[in-house]
Amino acid sequence: MNYKVIDKEKYYRKGVFDHFTKDCKCSTSMTARIDVTSLVDYSKRSKTKFYINFLYILSKVMNSRDDYKMGYLWQPDELVCYDVINPIQYVFHEDTETCTPVYTVYDEDYQKFYEAAVRDVEAAKLTREYGLDSANHPNWFDASYISWLSYDSLNIELPDGYLHFPPIVNWGKYREEGDRLMMPVSVRLNHAIADGYLVANVFRLLEKEIEQFIGEK
């Protein structure tokens, strides 16, 4: 795990950072639907898991610019930017109706990431422990697939969340809209390091990366 320390006095969002960590402590979130028609089609043709394919694309997007890789270190009171952030996916256990977090290391190589994600999921199926270990995984972001519902809105409240910097991303069941398959995605980012533009940009990048991913297959 490597990171660079951000000089808060020279940070390009200094005014915004100060305001949303001192005066108006809050986060910002947005839900929108993205077109996943081509990704669903590819997943079916290739007999691969749609949600892992999307998890790969999401991880690539979240690693595409520093604004999405920010973190806060409490003890030294430092704003940092990680070299890489990795997704925490989840396994749902039907028998207990509980989830187990799954730590999967991001790899830009799709095949390596896909194989690792599948192995991690299979290993998590063997336990019913919650097993969240955020203390040892500071550069990990929450990526949760809500497969039971094609929702229209989702909001996550975090007490003292103004100092929680890792992204929180959820996505739901896709649904037909005309001749397209549209999937709800919710993105939560710390307002100190992201505004409406940066949150909206995640959705634009997701559709762009899906198009590029399919074009390479």
Short mmCIF file of C-alpha atoms in Angstrom, two decimals:
data_model
loop_
_atom_site.label_atom_id
_atom_site.label_comp_id
_atom_site.label_asym_id
_atom_site.label_seq_id
_atom_site.Cartn_x
_atom_site.Cartn_y
_atom_site.Cartn_z
CA MET A 1 0.00 0.00 0.00
CA ASN A 2 1.58 3.25 -1.17
CA TYR A 3 0.29 6.79 -1.02
CA LYS A 4 1.37 10.39 -1.38
CA VAL A 5 0.61 13.01 1.25
CA ILE A 6 -1.37 15.97 -0.06
CA ASP A 7 -0.24 19.42 1.04
CA LYS A 8 -3.58 20.79 2.24
CA GLU A 9 -2.38 24.37 1.80
CA LYS A 10 -1.64 23.73 -1.88
CA TYR A 11 -4.49 21.31 -2.55
CA TYR A 12 -6.44 22.48 -5.60
CA ARG A 13 -9.69 22.09 -3.66
CA LYS A 14 -8.39 23.75 -0.47
CA GLY A 15 -11.35 26.10 0.01
CA VAL A 16 -13.89 23.35 -0.59
CA PHE A 17 -11.95 20.92 1.61
CA ASP A 18 -11.85 23.38 4.50
CA HIS A 19 -15.54 24.18 4.19
CA PHE A 20 -16.78 20.60 4.11
CA THR A 21 -14.49 19.33 6.88
CA LYS A 22 -15.05 22.26 9.24
CA ASP A 23 -18.13 24.38 8.51
CA CYS A 24 -20.51 22.10 6.64
CA LYS A 25 -19.52 18.52 7.42
CA CYS A 26 -21.23 16.30 4.89
CA SER A 27 -20.91 13.83 2.06
CA THR A 28 -22.56 13.83 -1.33
CA SER A 29 -24.29 11.01 -3.17
CA MET A 30 -26.08 10.48 -6.43
CA THR A 31 -28.10 7.71 -8.07
CA ALA A 32 -28.46 7.36 -11.84
CA ARG A 33 -29.11 4.58 -14.32
CA ILE A 34 -26.45 3.57 -16.83
CA ASP A 35 -26.78 1.55 -20.01
CA VAL A 36 -25.39 -1.97 -19.49
CA THR A 37 -26.98 -3.61 -22.54
CA SER A 38 -23.68 -4.46 -24.22
CA LEU A 39 -22.08 -5.66 -20.98
CA VAL A 40 -24.99 -7.98 -20.23
CA ASP A 41 -24.79 -9.35 -23.76
CA TYR A 42 -21.03 -9.90 -23.46
CA SER A 43 -21.40 -11.63 -20.10
CA LYS A 44 -23.96 -14.04 -21.51
CA ARG A 45 -21.94 -14.77 -24.65
CA SER A 46 -18.71 -15.30 -22.74
CA LYS A 47 -20.45 -17.15 -19.88
CA THR A 48 -18.81 -14.85 -17.36
CA LYS A 49 -20.41 -13.25 -14.31
CA PHE A 50 -21.95 -9.88 -15.09
CA TYR A 51 -21.40 -8.43 -11.63
CA ILE A 52 -17.68 -9.28 -11.63
CA ASN A 53 -17.32 -7.79 -15.09
CA PHE A 54 -18.97 -4.64 -13.81
CA LEU A 55 -16.85 -4.73 -10.64
CA TYR A 56 -13.73 -4.73 -12.81
CA ILE A 57 -14.95 -1.76 -14.85
CA LEU A 58 -15.99 0.10 -11.70
CA SER A 59 -12.58 -0.52 -10.10
CA LYS A 60 -10.87 0.76 -13.22
CA VAL A 61 -12.96 3.93 -13.13
CA MET A 62 -12.31 4.54 -9.43
CA ASN A 63 -8.58 4.23 -10.08
CA SER A 64 -8.67 6.55 -13.09
CA ARG A 65 -8.10 9.82 -11.21
CA ASP A 66 -6.68 10.91 -7.88
CA ASP A 67 -9.93 12.49 -6.66
CA TYR A 68 -11.43 9.02 -6.21
CA LYS A 69 -8.42 7.58 -4.39
CA MET A 70 -8.21 9.98 -1.46
CA GLY A 71 -7.89 8.98 2.17
CA TYR A 72 -7.52 10.54 5.59
CA LEU A 73 -5.04 9.39 8.23
CA TRP A 74 -6.29 10.25 11.70
CA GLN A 75 -3.11 10.10 13.76
CA PRO A 76 -0.92 12.41 11.65
CA ASP A 77 -3.98 14.37 10.41
CA GLU A 78 -2.94 13.86 6.80
CA LEU A 79 -4.87 13.94 3.56
CA VAL A 80 -3.43 11.28 1.27
CA CYS A 81 -3.93 9.87 -2.19
CA TYR A 82 -3.40 6.13 -2.59
CA ASP A 83 -1.63 4.71 -5.62
CA VAL A 84 -4.38 2.11 -5.94
CA ILE A 85 -7.74 1.46 -4.29
CA ASN A 86 -9.30 -2.00 -4.25
CA PRO A 87 -12.95 -3.09 -4.14
CA ILE A 88 -14.67 -4.78 -1.23
CA GLN A 89 -17.35 -6.95 -2.80
CA TYR A 90 -19.86 -9.05 -0.86
CA VAL A 91 -21.18 -12.59 -0.75
CA PHE A 92 -24.79 -13.08 0.36
CA HIS A 93 -25.60 -16.27 2.26
CA GLU A 94 -29.14 -17.45 1.56
CA ASP A 95 -29.33 -19.62 4.67
CA THR A 96 -28.48 -16.87 7.14
CA GLU A 97 -29.51 -13.85 5.04
CA THR A 98 -26.21 -12.20 5.94
CA CYS A 99 -23.23 -10.95 3.96
CA THR A 100 -19.50 -11.58 4.10
CA PRO A 101 -17.13 -8.88 2.82
CA VAL A 102 -14.72 -10.07 0.15
CA TYR A 103 -11.40 -8.30 -0.33
CA THR A 104 -10.31 -8.48 -3.95
CA VAL A 105 -7.13 -6.76 -5.10
CA TYR A 106 -7.59 -4.63 -8.20
CA ASP A 107 -5.53 -5.60 -11.22
CA GLU A 108 -5.76 -3.70 -14.50
CA ASP A 109 -5.38 -7.04 -16.26
CA TYR A 110 -9.00 -8.15 -16.66
CA GLN A 111 -8.31 -11.87 -16.72
CA LYS A 112 -6.20 -11.78 -13.57
CA PHE A 113 -8.78 -9.66 -11.76
CA TYR A 114 -11.68 -11.86 -12.86
CA GLU A 115 -10.01 -15.08 -11.75
CA ALA A 116 -8.99 -13.58 -8.40
CA ALA A 117 -12.50 -12.21 -7.78
CA VAL A 118 -14.06 -15.62 -8.45
CA ARG A 119 -11.59 -17.33 -6.10
CA ASP A 120 -12.24 -14.76 -3.40
CA VAL A 121 -15.99 -15.23 -3.68
CA GLU A 122 -15.75 -19.01 -3.49
CA ALA A 123 -13.57 -18.76 -0.39
CA ALA A 124 -16.04 -16.37 1.26
CA LYS A 125 -18.89 -18.80 0.65
CA LEU A 126 -17.27 -21.18 3.14
CA THR A 127 -17.71 -18.83 6.09
CA ARG A 128 -20.58 -16.99 7.72
CA GLU A 129 -18.35 -14.49 9.49
CA TYR A 130 -18.78 -10.82 8.70
CA GLY A 131 -15.02 -10.42 8.75
CA LEU A 132 -14.77 -6.72 7.97
CA ASP A 133 -11.21 -5.53 8.59
CA SER A 134 -11.14 -1.86 7.62
CA ALA A 135 -8.21 -1.08 9.93
CA ASN A 136 -5.90 -3.19 7.77
CA HIS A 137 -7.52 -2.17 4.50
CA PRO A 138 -7.54 1.64 4.38
CA ASN A 139 -7.24 1.83 0.61
CA TRP A 140 -10.34 -0.25 -0.12
CA PHE A 141 -13.70 1.04 -1.30
CA ASP A 142 -17.14 -0.45 -0.79
CA ALA A 143 -18.68 -1.98 -3.94
CA SER A 144 -21.99 -3.68 -3.23
CA TYR A 145 -24.35 -5.33 -5.73
CA ILE A 146 -28.00 -5.14 -4.63
CA SER A 147 -29.27 -7.80 -6.99
CA TRP A 148 -32.85 -8.07 -5.74
CA LEU A 149 -34.17 -4.67 -6.77
CA SER A 150 -33.94 -2.14 -9.57
CA TYR A 151 -34.15 0.83 -7.25
CA ASP A 152 -34.50 4.54 -8.00
CA SER A 153 -32.68 6.02 -5.03
CA LEU A 154 -30.29 4.95 -2.29
CA ASN A 155 -28.73 6.95 0.51
CA ILE A 156 -26.11 5.92 3.06
CA GLU A 157 -25.76 7.87 6.29
CA LEU A 158 -22.37 7.87 8.04
CA PRO A 159 -21.93 9.42 11.51
CA ASP A 160 -18.77 11.53 11.27
CA GLY A 161 -18.77 10.63 7.59
CA TYR A 162 -17.11 13.92 6.69
CA LEU A 163 -13.79 12.16 7.40
CA HIS A 164 -14.67 8.97 5.52
CA PHE A 165 -13.01 9.34 2.15
CA PRO A 166 -13.20 5.95 0.38
CA PRO A 167 -15.97 5.83 -2.25
CA ILE A 168 -19.10 3.82 -1.55
CA VAL A 169 -20.72 2.43 -4.68
CA ASN A 170 -23.87 0.33 -4.93
CA TRP A 171 -25.65 -0.97 -7.98
CA GLY A 172 -28.95 -2.76 -8.38
CA LYS A 173 -30.80 -5.05 -10.75
CA TYR A 174 -30.91 -3.84 -14.35
CA ARG A 175 -34.27 -3.45 -16.07
CA GLU A 176 -35.60 -2.99 -19.58
CA GLU A 177 -36.27 0.54 -20.72
CA GLY A 178 -37.30 0.45 -24.36
CA ASP A 179 -34.70 -1.70 -26.10
CA ARG A 180 -31.99 -0.99 -23.54
CA LEU A 181 -31.00 -2.51 -20.20
CA MET A 182 -30.55 0.22 -17.61
CA MET A 183 -28.97 -0.35 -14.20
CA PRO A 184 -29.18 1.92 -11.14
CA VAL A 185 -25.84 2.92 -9.67
CA SER A 186 -25.35 4.95 -6.49
CA VAL A 187 -22.11 6.76 -5.75
CA ARG A 188 -21.22 8.28 -2.38
CA LEU A 189 -18.14 10.47 -2.09
CA ASN A 190 -16.83 12.81 0.57
CA HIS A 191 -17.95 16.35 -0.31
CA ALA A 192 -14.60 17.74 0.80
CA ILE A 193 -12.86 16.03 -2.11
CA ALA A 194 -15.71 15.70 -4.60
CA ASP A 195 -18.57 17.85 -5.80
CA GLY A 196 -21.46 17.22 -8.18
CA TYR A 197 -19.20 17.26 -11.22
CA LEU A 198 -16.87 14.60 -9.85
CA VAL A 199 -19.73 12.37 -8.71
CA ALA A 200 -21.55 12.70 -12.05
CA ASN A 201 -18.28 12.01 -13.82
CA VAL A 202 -18.23 8.50 -12.35
CA PHE A 203 -21.36 7.61 -14.32
CA ARG A 204 -19.99 9.06 -17.53
CA LEU A 205 -16.72 7.17 -17.06
CA LEU A 206 -18.56 3.92 -16.36
CA GLU A 207 -20.42 4.05 -19.67
CA LYS A 208 -17.22 5.06 -21.48
CA GLU A 209 -15.27 2.17 -19.93
CA ILE A 210 -18.04 -0.31 -20.71
CA GLU A 211 -17.89 0.76 -24.34
CA GLN A 212 -14.11 0.42 -24.39
CA PHE A 213 -14.23 -2.93 -22.58
CA ILE A 214 -16.69 -4.37 -25.12
CA GLY A 215 -14.70 -2.92 -28.02
CA GLU A 216 -11.62 -4.81 -26.88
CA LYS A 217 -13.44 -8.17 -26.69
#
